[in-house]
Amino acid sequence: MASAVPSTLPHQAQPAAAARATRDPAWARWGLIAIALLFLAFFLVLPLVIVFTEALSRGLAGYFSAYRDPDTFAAIRLTLLTAAISVPANVVFGVAAAWAIAKFNFRGKSVLTTLIDLPFAVSPVISGLVYVLVFGRQGWFGPWLSDHNIRIIFAVPGIVLATTFVTFPFVARELIPLMQAQGSDEECAALTLGATGWQTFWRVTLPNIRWGLLYGVILCNARAMGEFGAVSVVSGHIRGETNTLPLHVEILYNEYNYSGAFAVASLLTIIALATLILKSIIEWRHSANRGGA
């Protein structure tokens, strides 16, 4: 009768055996790496190269001439204005919603959490159509707005509202799991020691969530500047007045001004790359701080 195989290995041999058991064959590792690199090269690197190649096809003089166009300058100004309004509004909402969901128990908490994710599930075009239905000339409040000479649709307020709706989950979704993981012990201790609600927020809560907050702000700002669908519906495509940078790129491309379209698109690409760099820096700093702690 064959001797039984020992059910356990010596303590020294266990790590080596586990490493051999979980080690993939060399062809599998290199195959997966090659697939990942090819995917990145085709879907990420190649489009970036094409954008900058087409943008510089007429040289630096032609590249910068696209930015001297008054319509391009107006699109840049409107994009920055929209982000400057929608991002702070989403910061206020995101911090308040995350604090309420993470620190308190109340009826309707799960409903609020679900509603925060609504813009992720709804097409931006649909959200733009909803604003047209509510604030358009033939919408629910359209006659009253017309009587008081207030323009929301096909004007800056509609663009800001649509952008705010599309981007408001980003800050809240970054802060909710972070604040839930941290708990409320430090806030309770601060209140017990006599701190007010504002003192507790500024000196305890905000320092603990600052990296997650910055991360959410960066993502929110990037989406606000690059939003197309919802803004396209509510803007009316009024050149020089209600066109943001993505809409201006579409107009230039439809007019066969390819070098100008790619020049403006390169600016959006630079913003996206800067966003990724800031995101990586924040993640590195956050990891370094956690390691030091």
Coordinates of C-alpha atoms in Angstrom, one line a residue:
M1 CA 0.0 0.0 0.0
A2 CA 1.4 3.4 -1.0
S3 CA 2.4 5.7 1.8
A4 CA 0.0 8.6 2.4
V5 CA 1.1 12.0 1.1
P6 CA 1.6 14.4 4.0
S7 CA -1.3 16.9 4.2
T8 CA 1.0 19.8 5.2
L9 CA 4.4 20.9 3.9
P10 CA 7.2 22.1 6.1
H11 CA 6.9 25.8 7.1
Q12 CA 9.9 26.8 5.0
A13 CA 8.5 25.1 1.8
Q14 CA 5.0 26.6 2.0
P15 CA 5.8 30.1 0.5
A16 CA 7.8 28.5 -2.4
A17 CA 5.0 26.0 -3.0
A18 CA 2.4 28.8 -3.0
A19 CA 4.5 30.8 -5.4
R20 CA 4.8 27.9 -7.8
A21 CA 1.1 27.2 -7.6
T22 CA 0.1 30.7 -8.4
R23 CA 2.8 31.5 -11.0
D24 CA 1.4 31.8 -14.5
P25 CA 3.3 30.4 -17.5
A26 CA 5.7 32.8 -19.2
W27 CA 3.7 32.7 -22.4
A28 CA 0.5 33.7 -20.5
R29 CA 2.2 36.6 -18.8
W30 CA 3.8 38.0 -21.9
G31 CA 0.7 37.4 -23.9
L32 CA -1.5 39.4 -21.5
I33 CA 1.1 42.2 -21.4
A34 CA 1.3 42.3 -25.2
I35 CA -2.6 42.5 -25.4
A36 CA -2.7 45.3 -22.9
L37 CA 0.1 47.3 -24.7
L38 CA -1.6 46.8 -28.1
F39 CA -4.9 47.9 -26.7
L40 CA -3.4 51.0 -25.1
A41 CA -1.4 51.8 -28.3
F42 CA -4.5 51.5 -30.5
F43 CA -7.1 53.2 -28.4
L44 CA -5.0 55.7 -26.4
V45 CA -1.6 56.5 -27.9
L46 CA -2.7 56.5 -31.6
P47 CA -5.6 58.9 -31.1
L48 CA -3.4 61.3 -29.2
V49 CA -0.7 61.2 -31.9
I50 CA -3.3 61.8 -34.6
V51 CA -4.8 64.8 -32.7
F52 CA -1.5 66.6 -32.2
T53 CA -0.2 65.7 -35.7
E54 CA -3.3 67.1 -37.4
A55 CA -3.3 70.1 -35.0
L56 CA 0.3 71.0 -36.1
S57 CA -0.2 70.1 -39.8
R58 CA 0.0 73.8 -40.7
G59 CA 2.8 74.6 -38.4
L60 CA 2.9 76.5 -35.1
A61 CA 1.6 79.6 -36.8
G62 CA -1.5 77.8 -38.1
Y63 CA -1.9 76.1 -34.7
F64 CA -2.0 79.3 -32.7
S65 CA -4.1 81.1 -35.3
A66 CA -7.0 78.9 -34.3
Y67 CA -6.9 80.3 -30.8
R68 CA -6.9 83.9 -32.1
D69 CA -10.3 83.3 -33.6
P70 CA -12.9 85.3 -31.6
D71 CA -15.3 82.3 -31.6
T72 CA -12.6 80.0 -30.2
F73 CA -11.8 82.5 -27.5
A74 CA -15.5 82.8 -26.7
A75 CA -15.8 79.0 -26.4
I76 CA -12.8 78.9 -24.1
R77 CA -14.2 81.6 -21.9
L78 CA -17.6 79.9 -21.7
T79 CA -16.1 76.6 -20.9
L80 CA -14.1 78.1 -18.0
L81 CA -17.1 80.0 -16.8
T82 CA -19.3 76.8 -16.8
A83 CA -16.6 74.9 -14.9
A84 CA -16.1 77.7 -12.5
I85 CA -19.8 77.7 -11.5
S86 CA -20.7 73.9 -11.7
V87 CA -17.6 72.6 -9.9
P88 CA -18.0 74.6 -6.7
A89 CA -21.7 73.8 -6.7
N90 CA -20.9 70.1 -6.9
V91 CA -18.3 70.5 -4.2
V92 CA -20.9 71.9 -1.8
F93 CA -23.4 69.3 -2.7
G94 CA -20.9 66.4 -2.7
V95 CA -19.5 67.2 0.7
A96 CA -23.0 67.7 2.2
A97 CA -24.4 64.5 0.7
A98 CA -21.4 62.5 1.7
W99 CA -21.5 63.8 5.2
A100 CA -25.2 63.1 5.5
I101 CA -24.9 59.5 4.1
A102 CA -21.7 58.6 6.0
K103 CA -22.4 60.2 9.3
F104 CA -26.1 59.9 9.9
N105 CA -28.9 57.3 9.6
F106 CA -32.2 58.7 8.3
R107 CA -35.2 57.6 6.4
G108 CA -34.6 57.7 2.6
K109 CA -30.9 57.3 2.9
S110 CA -30.8 54.5 0.3
V111 CA -33.0 56.6 -2.1
L112 CA -30.5 59.5 -1.8
T113 CA -27.6 57.2 -2.6
T114 CA -29.4 55.9 -5.6
L115 CA -30.3 59.4 -6.9
I116 CA -26.7 60.4 -6.7
D117 CA -25.8 57.7 -9.2
L118 CA -28.7 58.8 -11.6
P119 CA -26.5 60.9 -14.0
F120 CA -24.3 57.8 -14.5
A121 CA -27.3 55.8 -15.7
V122 CA -29.1 58.5 -17.7
S123 CA -27.8 59.5 -21.1
P124 CA -26.5 63.2 -21.1
V125 CA -28.7 63.8 -24.1
I126 CA -31.8 62.8 -22.2
S127 CA -30.8 65.1 -19.3
G128 CA -30.5 68.0 -21.8
L129 CA -33.9 67.2 -23.2
V130 CA -35.4 67.2 -19.7
Y131 CA -34.1 70.7 -19.2
V132 CA -35.6 71.8 -22.5
L133 CA -38.9 70.3 -21.5
V134 CA -38.9 72.1 -18.2
F135 CA -37.4 75.5 -19.1
G136 CA -37.8 75.7 -22.9
R137 CA -40.2 78.1 -24.6
Q138 CA -42.9 75.4 -24.8
G139 CA -41.9 73.8 -21.5
W140 CA -43.5 73.9 -18.1
F141 CA -42.0 77.2 -17.0
G142 CA -41.4 78.5 -20.6
P143 CA -44.3 81.0 -20.7
W144 CA -43.5 82.5 -17.3
L145 CA -39.8 82.8 -18.2
S146 CA -40.6 84.5 -21.5
D147 CA -43.0 86.9 -19.8
H148 CA -40.2 87.9 -17.4
N149 CA -37.5 88.0 -20.1
I150 CA -35.5 85.2 -18.5
R151 CA -33.5 82.9 -20.8
I152 CA -32.3 79.5 -19.5
I153 CA -32.4 77.3 -22.6
F154 CA -30.0 78.4 -25.4
A155 CA -28.2 80.6 -22.9
V156 CA -25.5 80.3 -20.3
P157 CA -27.8 79.3 -17.4
G158 CA -29.0 76.2 -19.3
I159 CA -25.4 75.1 -20.0
V160 CA -24.5 75.5 -16.4
L161 CA -27.5 73.5 -15.2
A162 CA -26.9 70.7 -17.7
T163 CA -23.2 70.5 -16.8
T164 CA -23.9 70.6 -13.1
F165 CA -26.4 67.7 -13.4
V166 CA -24.0 65.5 -15.4
T167 CA -21.1 66.1 -13.1
F168 CA -22.6 66.2 -9.6
P169 CA -21.9 62.5 -8.7
F170 CA -18.1 62.8 -9.0
V171 CA -17.3 64.6 -5.7
A172 CA -20.0 62.7 -3.7
R173 CA -19.0 59.3 -5.0
E174 CA -15.3 59.9 -4.0
L175 CA -16.2 61.1 -0.5
I176 CA -18.9 58.7 0.5
P177 CA -16.8 55.5 0.8
L178 CA -13.9 57.5 2.3
M179 CA -16.0 59.1 5.0
Q180 CA -17.8 55.8 5.7
A181 CA -14.4 54.1 6.2
Q182 CA -13.2 56.8 8.6
G183 CA -16.3 56.7 10.8
S184 CA -17.4 59.4 13.1
D185 CA -15.3 58.8 16.2
E186 CA -13.0 61.8 15.7
E187 CA -16.0 64.1 15.1
C188 CA -17.7 62.9 18.2
A189 CA -14.5 63.4 20.2
A190 CA -14.2 66.9 18.9
L191 CA -17.8 67.7 19.8
T192 CA -17.3 66.2 23.3
L193 CA -14.4 68.5 23.8
G194 CA -16.5 71.5 23.1
A195 CA -15.9 72.2 19.4
T196 CA -18.7 73.6 17.3
G197 CA -20.0 72.0 14.1
W198 CA -17.9 74.3 11.9
Q199 CA -14.8 73.9 14.0
T200 CA -15.2 70.1 13.7
F201 CA -15.7 70.3 10.0
W202 CA -12.7 72.6 9.3
R203 CA -10.2 71.0 11.7
V204 CA -11.2 67.4 11.8
T205 CA -13.4 66.3 8.8
L206 CA -11.9 68.4 6.0
P207 CA -8.2 67.4 6.7
N208 CA -9.2 63.8 6.7
I209 CA -11.0 64.0 3.3
R210 CA -8.8 66.6 1.6
W211 CA -7.2 64.1 -0.8
G212 CA -10.4 62.5 -1.8
L213 CA -12.0 65.9 -2.2
L214 CA -9.2 67.1 -4.5
Y215 CA -9.5 63.9 -6.5
G216 CA -13.2 64.4 -6.9
V217 CA -12.8 68.0 -7.9
I218 CA -10.3 67.2 -10.6
L219 CA -12.5 64.5 -12.1
C220 CA -15.5 66.8 -11.9
N221 CA -13.7 69.7 -13.6
A222 CA -12.4 67.4 -16.4
R223 CA -15.9 66.2 -17.1
A224 CA -17.4 69.7 -16.9
M225 CA -14.9 71.0 -19.5
G226 CA -15.4 68.0 -21.8
E227 CA -19.2 67.5 -21.6
F228 CA -20.8 67.4 -25.0
G229 CA -24.2 65.6 -25.1
A230 CA -26.3 67.6 -22.5
V231 CA -24.7 70.9 -23.4
S232 CA -25.3 70.3 -27.1
V233 CA -29.0 70.0 -26.5
V234 CA -29.5 73.1 -24.3
S235 CA -27.0 75.4 -26.0
G236 CA -28.6 76.0 -29.3
H237 CA -25.2 76.1 -31.0
I238 CA -25.1 79.9 -31.1
R239 CA -21.6 80.6 -32.4
G240 CA -19.6 82.9 -30.2
E241 CA -22.3 82.8 -27.5
T242 CA -23.3 79.3 -26.3
N243 CA -20.7 77.1 -27.8
T244 CA -18.3 75.4 -25.4
L245 CA -15.0 73.9 -26.5
P246 CA -16.4 70.5 -27.5
L247 CA -19.2 72.1 -29.5
H248 CA -16.8 74.4 -31.2
V249 CA -14.7 71.4 -32.2
E250 CA -17.7 69.9 -33.8
I251 CA -18.6 73.1 -35.7
L252 CA -15.0 73.5 -37.0
Y253 CA -14.9 69.8 -38.1
N254 CA -18.3 70.1 -39.9
E255 CA -17.0 73.1 -41.8
Y256 CA -14.0 71.1 -42.9
N257 CA -11.6 73.2 -40.9
Y258 CA -9.7 70.1 -39.8
S259 CA -6.6 71.8 -38.6
G260 CA -8.6 74.3 -36.5
A261 CA -10.8 71.5 -35.1
F262 CA -7.8 69.4 -34.1
A263 CA -6.0 72.5 -32.6
V264 CA -9.0 73.1 -30.3
A265 CA -9.3 69.4 -29.6
S266 CA -5.6 69.4 -28.6
L267 CA -6.4 71.9 -25.9
L268 CA -9.0 69.5 -24.5
T269 CA -6.5 66.7 -24.8
I270 CA -3.9 68.7 -22.8
I271 CA -6.5 69.3 -20.1
A272 CA -7.3 65.5 -20.0
L273 CA -3.5 64.7 -19.7
A274 CA -3.1 67.3 -17.0
T275 CA -6.0 65.8 -15.2
L276 CA -4.4 62.4 -15.3
I277 CA -1.1 63.8 -14.0
L278 CA -2.8 65.6 -11.1
K279 CA -4.8 62.4 -10.4
S280 CA -1.6 60.4 -10.2
I281 CA 0.1 63.0 -8.0
I282 CA -2.8 63.0 -5.6
E283 CA -2.9 59.2 -5.4
W284 CA 0.8 59.2 -4.8
R285 CA 0.7 61.8 -2.1
H286 CA -2.3 60.1 -0.4
S287 CA -0.5 56.7 -0.5
A288 CA 2.6 58.4 1.0
N289 CA 0.7 60.0 3.8
R290 CA -1.1 56.7 4.6
G291 CA 2.3 55.0 4.6
G292 CA 3.8 57.7 6.9
A293 CA 0.8 57.4 9.2

